Short mmCIF file of C-alpha atoms in Angstrom, two decimals:
data_model
loop_
_atom_site.label_atom_id
_atom_site.label_comp_id
_atom_site.label_asym_id
_atom_site.label_seq_id
_atom_site.Cartn_x
_atom_site.Cartn_y
_atom_site.Cartn_z
CA MET A 34 89.53 104.46 137.93
CA ASP A 35 87.49 104.11 141.10
CA SER A 36 88.86 100.93 142.58
CA LYS A 37 91.96 100.99 144.81
CA ILE A 38 94.96 99.25 143.40
CA SER A 39 97.65 97.67 145.61
CA ILE A 40 101.05 99.27 144.82
CA TYR A 41 102.68 96.34 146.74
CA LEU A 42 100.98 93.56 144.47
CA LEU A 43 101.62 95.72 141.38
CA LEU A 44 105.34 95.86 142.05
CA LYS A 45 105.60 92.27 143.03
CA ARG A 46 103.76 90.84 140.09
CA ILE A 47 105.63 92.76 137.37
CA LEU A 48 108.92 92.24 138.91
CA SER A 49 108.13 88.61 139.25
CA GLU A 50 107.30 88.36 135.57
CA LEU A 51 110.57 89.98 134.85
CA ASN A 52 112.51 87.43 136.58
CA GLU A 53 110.99 84.64 138.78
CA GLN A 54 114.17 83.59 140.36
CA VAL A 55 114.53 86.95 142.27
CA ILE A 56 110.66 87.18 142.98
CA GLU A 57 111.09 87.80 146.66
CA HIS A 58 114.71 89.12 147.02
CA GLY A 59 113.87 92.85 146.48
CA GLU A 60 110.94 92.62 148.84
CA ARG A 61 113.07 91.10 151.58
CA VAL A 62 115.80 93.83 151.02
CA ALA A 63 112.94 96.52 151.25
CA PHE A 64 111.84 94.85 154.57
CA LEU A 65 115.21 95.03 155.93
CA GLU A 66 115.48 98.79 155.12
CA ILE A 67 112.27 99.52 156.59
CA MET A 68 113.19 97.87 159.86
CA MET A 69 116.56 99.57 159.79
CA ALA A 70 114.89 102.88 159.33
CA LYS A 71 112.52 102.13 162.25
CA GLY A 72 115.33 101.16 164.52
CA ARG A 73 117.24 104.29 163.77
CA ASN A 74 114.12 106.44 164.11
CA ARG A 75 114.52 107.65 160.63
CA LYS A 76 111.74 109.94 159.53
CA ASP A 77 109.25 108.42 157.08
CA ASP A 78 109.53 111.01 154.31
CA ILE A 79 109.88 111.04 150.54
CA ASN A 80 113.56 110.27 150.82
CA LEU A 81 112.94 107.19 152.86
CA GLU A 82 110.03 106.15 150.63
CA ASN A 83 112.36 106.57 147.68
CA LEU A 84 115.03 104.32 149.32
CA VAL A 85 112.56 101.68 150.27
CA LEU A 86 111.27 101.55 146.70
CA THR A 87 114.87 101.48 145.46
CA CYS A 88 115.38 98.43 147.66
CA PHE A 89 112.26 96.77 146.31
CA ALA A 90 113.43 97.22 142.70
CA HIS A 91 117.12 97.44 143.24
CA ASP A 92 117.94 94.62 140.72
CA ILE A 93 115.65 95.91 137.96
CA GLY A 94 118.96 96.54 136.08
CA ALA A 95 120.01 92.91 136.11
CA TYR A 96 117.20 92.21 133.57
CA LYS A 97 118.83 94.35 130.98
CA THR A 98 122.48 94.07 131.20
CA ASP A 99 122.90 92.12 127.93
CA LYS A 100 122.49 95.11 125.60
CA PHE A 101 119.27 95.85 127.59
CA LEU A 102 117.51 92.87 126.21
CA ASN A 103 118.22 90.02 128.56
CA LEU A 104 115.12 89.98 130.74
CA LEU A 105 115.46 86.64 132.27
CA LYS A 106 118.96 86.27 133.65
CA PHE A 107 120.13 87.32 137.07
CA ASP A 108 123.90 87.09 137.33
CA ALA A 109 125.52 87.83 140.79
CA GLU A 110 128.82 88.47 139.04
CA ASN A 111 129.55 91.43 136.76
CA THR A 112 127.42 93.60 139.06
CA LEU A 113 128.65 96.96 137.75
CA GLU A 114 126.61 96.73 134.51
CA HIS A 115 123.26 96.09 136.24
CA CYS A 116 124.13 98.86 138.88
CA ILE A 117 124.49 101.41 136.15
CA TYR A 118 121.59 100.28 133.95
CA GLY A 119 119.39 100.21 137.22
CA TYR A 120 120.55 103.82 138.11
CA LEU A 121 119.91 105.17 134.65
CA PHE A 122 116.58 103.44 134.27
CA MET A 123 115.42 104.60 137.56
CA LYS A 124 116.81 108.31 136.73
CA TYR A 125 114.87 108.49 133.67
CA PHE A 126 111.73 106.22 134.02
CA SER A 127 110.72 106.06 137.58
CA PRO A 128 109.32 108.14 140.44
CA LEU A 129 112.72 108.20 142.00
CA LYS A 130 114.69 110.26 139.58
CA SER A 131 116.81 112.66 141.81
CA ASP A 132 117.56 109.83 144.33
CA SER A 133 118.33 107.05 141.86
CA GLU A 134 122.02 107.49 142.21
CA VAL A 135 121.96 105.28 145.12
CA LEU A 136 121.67 102.40 142.75
CA LEU A 137 125.10 103.07 141.37
CA TYR A 138 126.69 102.01 144.66
CA HIS A 139 124.52 99.00 145.84
CA HIS A 140 127.30 96.59 145.13
CA THR A 141 130.20 99.02 145.89
CA TYR A 142 132.56 98.38 148.82
CA TYR A 143 132.52 100.82 151.86
CA LYS A 144 136.31 101.26 151.51
CA GLU A 145 135.79 102.93 148.18
CA ASN A 146 134.64 106.11 150.15
CA ILE A 147 133.00 107.86 147.08
CA ASP A 148 132.31 111.53 147.47
CA SER A 149 128.48 111.23 146.89
CA PRO A 150 125.39 111.98 149.25
CA TYR A 151 124.06 108.58 147.99
CA PHE A 152 127.11 106.43 148.63
CA ASN A 153 126.26 105.47 152.29
CA ASP A 154 122.65 104.50 151.35
CA GLY A 155 124.05 102.47 148.52
CA VAL A 156 126.61 100.62 150.84
CA LEU A 157 123.66 99.93 153.15
CA ILE A 158 121.58 98.42 150.33
CA HIS A 159 124.69 96.31 149.65
CA LEU A 160 124.79 95.01 153.14
CA LEU A 161 121.02 94.27 153.14
CA ASP A 162 121.40 92.45 149.83
CA ARG A 163 124.07 90.32 151.00
CA ILE A 164 122.31 89.44 154.33
CA ASP A 165 119.54 88.10 152.31
CA VAL A 166 121.61 86.15 149.92
CA LEU A 167 123.50 84.52 152.64
CA ASN A 168 120.41 83.69 154.52
CA VAL A 169 118.68 82.35 151.43
CA THR A 170 121.59 80.18 150.43
CA GLY A 171 121.63 78.49 153.88
CA SER A 172 124.33 80.37 155.86
CA PRO A 173 123.64 79.62 159.62
CA LYS A 174 122.87 82.90 161.40
CA ASP A 175 125.98 82.83 163.59
CA LYS A 176 128.11 82.32 160.45
CA LEU A 177 126.12 85.15 158.60
CA ILE A 178 126.79 87.49 161.59
CA LYS A 179 130.52 86.45 161.67
CA GLN A 180 130.94 87.23 157.89
CA LEU A 181 129.54 90.64 158.49
CA VAL A 182 131.73 91.47 161.45
CA ASN A 183 134.70 90.17 159.54
CA ASN A 184 134.14 92.59 156.71
CA LYS A 185 133.36 95.79 158.72
CA GLY A 186 135.31 98.87 157.40
CA THR A 187 136.19 97.19 154.11
CA ILE A 188 132.99 95.82 152.36
CA PHE A 189 130.46 97.26 154.86
CA ASN A 190 129.92 100.41 156.93
CA PRO A 191 130.73 99.50 160.46
CA ASP A 192 127.73 101.52 161.88
CA ASP A 193 125.37 99.59 159.41
CA VAL A 194 126.67 96.23 160.52
CA ASP A 195 126.45 97.11 164.35
CA ASP A 196 123.01 98.41 163.90
CA PHE A 197 121.80 95.47 162.00
CA ILE A 198 123.06 93.08 164.59
CA ARG A 199 121.52 95.08 167.37
CA PHE A 200 118.05 95.45 165.49
CA ASP A 201 118.09 91.75 164.63
CA GLU A 202 118.40 90.79 168.32
CA GLU A 203 115.53 93.32 169.14
CA MET A 204 113.18 92.75 166.36
CA HIS A 205 114.25 89.23 165.03
CA LEU A 206 114.81 90.38 161.47
CA ILE A 207 116.31 87.19 160.13
CA ASP A 208 113.36 85.11 161.68
CA ALA A 209 110.94 87.40 159.87
CA LEU A 210 112.83 86.69 156.60
CA ASN A 211 112.43 82.95 157.04
CA ASP A 212 108.83 82.84 158.30
CA GLY A 213 107.37 85.14 155.83
CA SER A 214 106.23 87.82 158.27
CA TYR A 215 108.13 90.50 156.37
CA LYS A 216 105.80 90.44 153.67
CA GLU A 217 103.01 92.05 155.68
CA VAL A 218 105.39 94.82 156.73
CA VAL A 219 106.30 95.55 153.08
CA ARG A 220 102.64 95.44 151.92
CA SER A 221 101.49 97.79 154.74
CA TYR A 222 104.26 100.21 153.83
CA PHE A 223 103.52 100.52 150.12
CA ASP A 224 99.64 100.32 150.57
CA ASP A 225 99.66 103.09 153.01
CA HIS A 226 97.02 105.68 152.02
CA ASN A 227 99.48 108.49 151.99
CA ARG A 228 101.52 106.63 149.12
CA ASP A 229 99.06 105.05 146.89
CA GLU A 230 97.65 108.02 144.96
CA ARG A 231 100.99 109.78 144.72
CA LEU A 232 102.90 106.62 143.45
CA LEU A 233 100.34 104.62 141.28
CA LEU A 234 100.56 106.20 137.93
CA PRO A 235 104.34 106.70 138.20
CA ILE A 236 105.00 103.01 139.06
CA ILE A 237 102.76 101.86 136.30
CA ASP A 238 104.81 103.94 133.99
CA MET A 239 107.98 102.71 135.33
CA LEU A 240 107.02 98.95 135.22
CA ALA A 241 105.45 99.37 131.60
CA TYR A 242 108.64 101.02 130.45
CA GLU A 243 110.74 98.28 131.99
CA VAL A 244 108.84 95.48 130.14
CA ASP A 245 108.66 97.51 126.91
CA PHE A 246 112.27 98.39 126.96
CA LYS A 247 113.30 95.67 124.48
CA SER A 248 113.61 98.47 121.86
CA GLU A 249 113.00 102.22 121.36
CA GLN A 250 110.11 101.33 118.96
CA THR A 251 108.18 99.35 121.66
CA VAL A 252 108.63 102.30 123.98
CA ILE A 253 107.23 104.84 121.58
CA HIS A 254 104.33 102.63 120.59
CA THR A 255 103.03 102.33 124.13
CA LEU A 256 103.58 105.87 124.84
CA THR A 257 101.96 107.25 121.69
CA MET A 258 99.03 104.80 121.92
CA ALA A 259 98.18 106.01 125.41
CA TYR A 260 98.21 109.69 124.22
CA ILE A 261 96.11 108.90 121.06
CA ALA A 262 93.55 106.94 123.14
CA LYS A 263 93.23 109.65 125.53
CA PHE A 264 92.87 112.43 122.75
CA ILE A 265 90.16 110.50 120.89
CA GLY A 266 88.33 109.71 124.26
CA ARG A 267 88.32 113.38 125.21
CA LYS A 268 87.06 114.31 121.92
CA LEU A 269 84.16 111.74 122.22
CA GLY A 270 83.22 113.02 125.60
CA LEU A 271 84.44 110.32 127.95
CA SER A 272 84.76 111.11 131.63
CA GLU A 273 88.10 111.84 133.35
CA ASN A 274 87.92 108.44 134.93
CA GLU A 275 87.39 106.69 131.65
CA LEU A 276 90.23 108.62 130.24
CA GLN A 277 92.51 107.63 132.96
CA ASP A 278 91.32 103.99 132.38
CA LEU A 279 92.30 104.22 128.78
CA TYR A 280 95.70 105.69 129.61
CA ILE A 281 96.42 102.89 132.13
CA ALA A 282 95.20 100.21 129.91
CA SER A 283 97.31 101.52 127.07
CA LYS A 284 100.41 101.24 129.25
CA LEU A 285 99.61 97.74 130.16
CA HIS A 286 98.33 96.29 127.05
CA ASP A 287 101.68 94.71 125.80
CA LEU A 288 102.91 93.38 129.10
CA GLY A 289 102.43 89.81 127.73
CA LYS A 290 105.03 90.35 125.26
CA ILE A 291 107.72 89.90 127.76
CA TYR A 292 107.32 86.26 126.92
CA VAL A 293 107.78 86.82 123.25
CA PRO A 294 111.35 86.25 122.05
CA THR A 295 113.17 89.47 121.08
CA GLU A 296 114.02 88.03 117.78
CA ILE A 297 110.36 87.82 116.94
CA LEU A 298 109.41 91.23 118.30
CA GLU A 299 112.19 92.84 116.39
CA LYS A 300 112.21 90.75 113.24
CA PRO A 301 112.88 93.05 110.19
CA ALA A 302 110.60 91.05 107.91
CA LYS A 303 107.25 89.44 107.80
CA LEU A 304 106.53 86.82 110.46
CA THR A 305 106.09 83.31 109.63
CA GLU A 306 102.67 81.64 110.65
CA ALA A 307 104.32 80.09 113.58
CA GLU A 308 105.99 83.27 114.76
CA TYR A 309 102.45 85.14 114.41
CA GLU A 310 100.80 82.51 116.62
CA ILE A 311 103.50 83.26 119.41
CA ILE A 312 102.58 86.90 119.11
CA LYS A 313 98.90 86.27 119.36
CA LEU A 314 99.48 84.87 122.71
CA HIS A 315 100.34 88.15 124.29
CA PRO A 316 96.78 89.52 125.18
CA GLU A 317 96.05 86.51 127.27
CA ARG A 318 99.42 86.76 128.92
CA THR A 319 98.84 90.40 129.62
CA ARG A 320 95.42 89.51 131.12
CA ARG A 321 96.90 86.87 133.49
CA ILE A 322 99.53 89.30 134.75
CA ILE A 323 97.09 92.11 135.55
CA VAL A 324 93.73 90.14 136.11
CA ASP A 325 93.74 90.38 140.07
CA LEU A 326 95.50 93.64 140.28
CA PHE A 327 93.20 96.08 138.33
CA PRO A 328 89.50 96.71 137.99
CA GLU A 329 87.70 94.58 135.41
CA ASN A 330 87.23 97.40 132.87
CA ILE A 331 90.90 98.16 132.75
CA VAL A 332 91.82 94.46 132.33
CA LEU A 333 89.34 94.20 129.38
CA LEU A 334 90.46 97.22 127.80
CA ALA A 335 94.08 95.85 127.74
CA TYR A 336 93.08 92.31 126.89
CA ARG A 337 90.78 93.14 124.01
CA HIS A 338 93.10 95.59 121.98
CA HIS A 339 93.37 93.10 119.10
CA GLU A 340 89.64 92.25 118.85
CA ARG A 341 87.70 93.47 115.75
CA LEU A 342 84.14 94.39 115.18
CA ASP A 343 83.63 91.72 112.50
CA GLY A 344 84.94 88.93 114.79
CA SER A 345 88.09 88.60 112.96
CA GLY A 346 90.28 89.71 115.75
CA TYR A 347 91.87 87.86 118.73
CA PRO A 348 92.10 86.13 121.06
CA ASN A 349 88.28 85.61 121.51
CA HIS A 350 86.89 86.74 118.12
CA LEU A 351 84.45 89.10 119.82
CA LYS A 352 82.02 91.20 117.59
CA GLU A 353 80.66 94.72 117.54
CA GLU A 354 77.84 94.11 120.20
CA ASP A 355 80.51 92.79 122.64
CA LEU A 356 82.85 95.90 122.48
CA SER A 357 82.47 99.05 124.48
CA LEU A 358 83.34 102.48 123.10
CA SER A 359 86.40 102.55 125.10
CA GLU A 360 87.53 99.14 123.88
CA ARG A 361 87.01 100.37 120.25
CA ILE A 362 89.05 103.54 120.98
CA ILE A 363 92.02 101.44 122.26
CA GLN A 364 91.96 99.21 119.26
CA VAL A 365 92.21 102.25 116.78
CA ALA A 366 94.83 103.83 119.01
CA ASP A 367 96.89 100.65 118.92
CA VAL A 368 96.68 100.41 114.98
CA ALA A 369 97.27 104.06 114.56
CA SER A 370 100.32 104.19 116.79
CA ALA A 371 101.74 101.25 114.93
CA LEU A 372 101.19 102.93 111.60
CA ILE A 373 102.52 106.39 112.36
CA TYR A 374 105.74 105.32 114.06
CA ARG A 375 108.68 103.29 112.61
CA ARG A 376 108.67 99.51 113.66
CA SER A 377 111.38 96.92 113.24
CA TYR A 378 109.53 95.61 110.25
CA LYS A 379 108.62 98.84 108.53
CA ASN A 380 109.39 102.55 108.17
CA ALA A 381 106.88 105.18 109.45
CA LEU A 382 104.18 105.74 107.05
CA ASP A 383 102.93 109.00 105.41
CA LYS A 384 99.80 110.69 106.66
CA GLU A 385 98.05 109.68 103.35
CA ILE A 386 98.85 105.93 103.64
CA VAL A 387 97.96 105.96 107.33
CA VAL A 388 94.45 107.49 106.42
CA LYS A 389 94.01 105.01 103.53
CA ILE A 390 94.72 102.00 105.72
CA LEU A 391 92.47 103.23 108.60
CA ASN A 392 89.60 103.84 106.08
CA GLU A 393 90.03 100.35 104.69
CA GLU A 394 89.69 98.88 108.05
CA LYS A 395 86.64 101.11 108.62
CA GLN A 396 85.04 100.01 105.27
CA ALA A 397 85.75 96.22 106.09
CA HIS A 398 83.95 97.01 109.58
CA LYS A 399 86.91 95.99 111.54
CA LEU A 400 87.48 99.05 113.33
CA ASP A 401 84.96 101.64 114.60
CA ALA A 402 83.87 104.33 111.99
CA LEU A 403 83.27 106.96 114.56
CA VAL A 404 86.60 106.50 116.14
CA ILE A 405 88.63 106.43 113.02
CA ASP A 406 86.84 109.60 111.75
CA THR A 407 87.70 111.30 115.03
CA PHE A 408 91.35 110.38 114.63
CA VAL A 409 91.55 111.25 110.97
CA ASN A 410 89.78 114.60 111.40
CA ASN A 411 92.28 115.54 114.16
CA TYR A 412 95.32 113.77 112.72
CA ASP A 413 97.61 116.76 112.57
CA GLU A 414 96.91 117.92 116.07
CA ILE A 415 97.07 114.32 117.42
CA LEU A 416 100.40 113.81 115.70
CA ALA A 417 101.94 117.15 116.81
CA SER A 418 100.69 116.33 120.48
CA THR A 419 102.12 112.94 120.54
CA VAL A 420 105.53 114.14 119.16
CA ASP A 421 105.53 116.70 121.81
CA GLU A 422 104.58 114.38 124.70
CA SER A 423 106.92 111.78 123.62
CA LYS A 424 110.00 113.78 122.86
CA ASP A 425 111.31 113.77 126.31
CA ILE A 426 110.98 110.05 126.64
CA ILE A 427 112.68 109.33 123.40
CA SER A 428 115.46 111.71 124.46
CA ASN A 429 115.78 109.92 127.75
CA TYR A 430 115.99 106.61 126.07
CA GLU A 431 118.89 107.93 123.87
CA ASN A 432 120.70 109.44 126.94
CA LEU A 433 120.37 106.25 128.91
CA GLN A 434 122.18 104.29 126.21
CA ASN A 435 124.90 107.11 125.81
CA GLU A 436 125.42 107.46 129.59
CA TYR A 437 125.37 103.74 130.09
CA HIS A 438 128.71 103.36 128.19
CA ASP A 439 130.10 106.51 129.91
CA TYR A 440 129.60 105.19 133.31
CA LEU A 441 130.97 101.77 132.47
CA GLN A 442 134.24 103.27 131.60
CA LYS A 443 134.17 105.79 134.49
CA TYR A 444 133.50 103.19 137.24
CA SER A 445 135.24 100.07 135.73
CA SER A 446 138.01 100.42 138.20
CA LEU A 447 135.73 100.34 141.25
CA ASN A 448 135.80 97.24 143.45
CA HIS A 449 132.17 96.32 142.54
CA GLU A 450 131.22 92.70 143.55
CA THR A 451 132.83 90.64 140.84
CA ASP A 452 134.55 88.60 143.43
CA LEU A 453 132.44 87.67 146.61
CA GLY A 454 135.59 86.84 148.62
CA ASN A 455 134.60 85.18 151.83
CA PHE A 456 130.83 85.12 150.93
CA THR A 457 128.88 82.20 149.81
CA VAL A 458 128.46 82.39 146.04
CA PHE A 459 124.98 83.46 145.12
CA ASP A 460 123.29 80.25 143.77
CA SER A 461 120.12 81.57 142.12
CA ASN A 462 118.72 78.18 141.65
CA ARG A 463 118.26 77.94 145.35
CA LEU A 464 116.05 80.93 145.26
CA ASP A 465 113.13 78.74 144.01
CA SER A 466 113.08 77.10 147.48
CA VAL A 467 112.93 80.25 149.45
CA LYS A 468 110.76 79.80 152.51
CA LYS A 469 107.45 81.67 151.94
#
């Protein structure tokens, strides 16, 4: 991949697809954190970078709190569940990992005084989150400041409140939220050349897992497809850049399925014709999400993973002469991954059956013969490799679900924000009218 990709735009696009109602909220909280750090002369190091990224994606857990499947609801009440899910997701599937605990406390009151090195940063995020909510929902600045002051020492850290008031006077932070100038600050921060190379692939992984996390099967499919595609590509002599493009496109290829109802994705029976037509929309929706974020070759690789050599594929019924070797590889990798691993509608298939089906596709001139032969001839090695590479992810998925319930019980007595008290209730409908 030779072209530069904007981490800022990537984060913003995928998070907005997850929940359009909070498209700007995380970005504004990240802006406030950047400016608080600047005012406090906090060193711009990995820890601050992690905190700013956490602010940007701090409500990522709100998309999953209904058994991890509810992607399109943001609920300001019952915040404990999304705090826990956000923490565990970031712990296992993001570049943050060791710093992810801060998300546990981003709706916890200062008076709880929890013994954790991440508690104070969590309480700070809570403050910045509430400032943005109050501002968006129309609270005048003087009333907003009064509410912050009235809750010093109970809900908020007094030092955080005092510093915010001072920095707002010096740097006009609320004005920046309202006139949209905050966006350039956040863009500049994430697209800094010291960050882009280090964060790009981990963020692609993180966002792909977040979209794919409707089930364990979809996670495994995306993961193994990427490994299979890279393995075949390496055997066929592709360059390192081409292999990286295959990996990235594989991780992105099913983003469009975020719009497919879970009951269709996970239906344990054959789809009806109408349901299949809904499924067939996902390549175009994937393309729309990534088209202006990634180089054209990566977009086409992801977009064309259901095309076939004989023109029987979708969405554009392309034929052999229209499809590159990399596109043919990703098509075979997609089918092979689906056959090898259990899905909601079928059990995993034995090697003999997988090979038989792939050879039938080859004979029908739907999938590339050279690519299929490369896969079949290296079947055992590929399978062993993908099992080895994916075991940690699968283990993490299982750990996340187990720990989620453990943390719910452990922290159920904490004063998370189930009652906003003196604060204006968060009206998510008004977020649609946020000043850009």
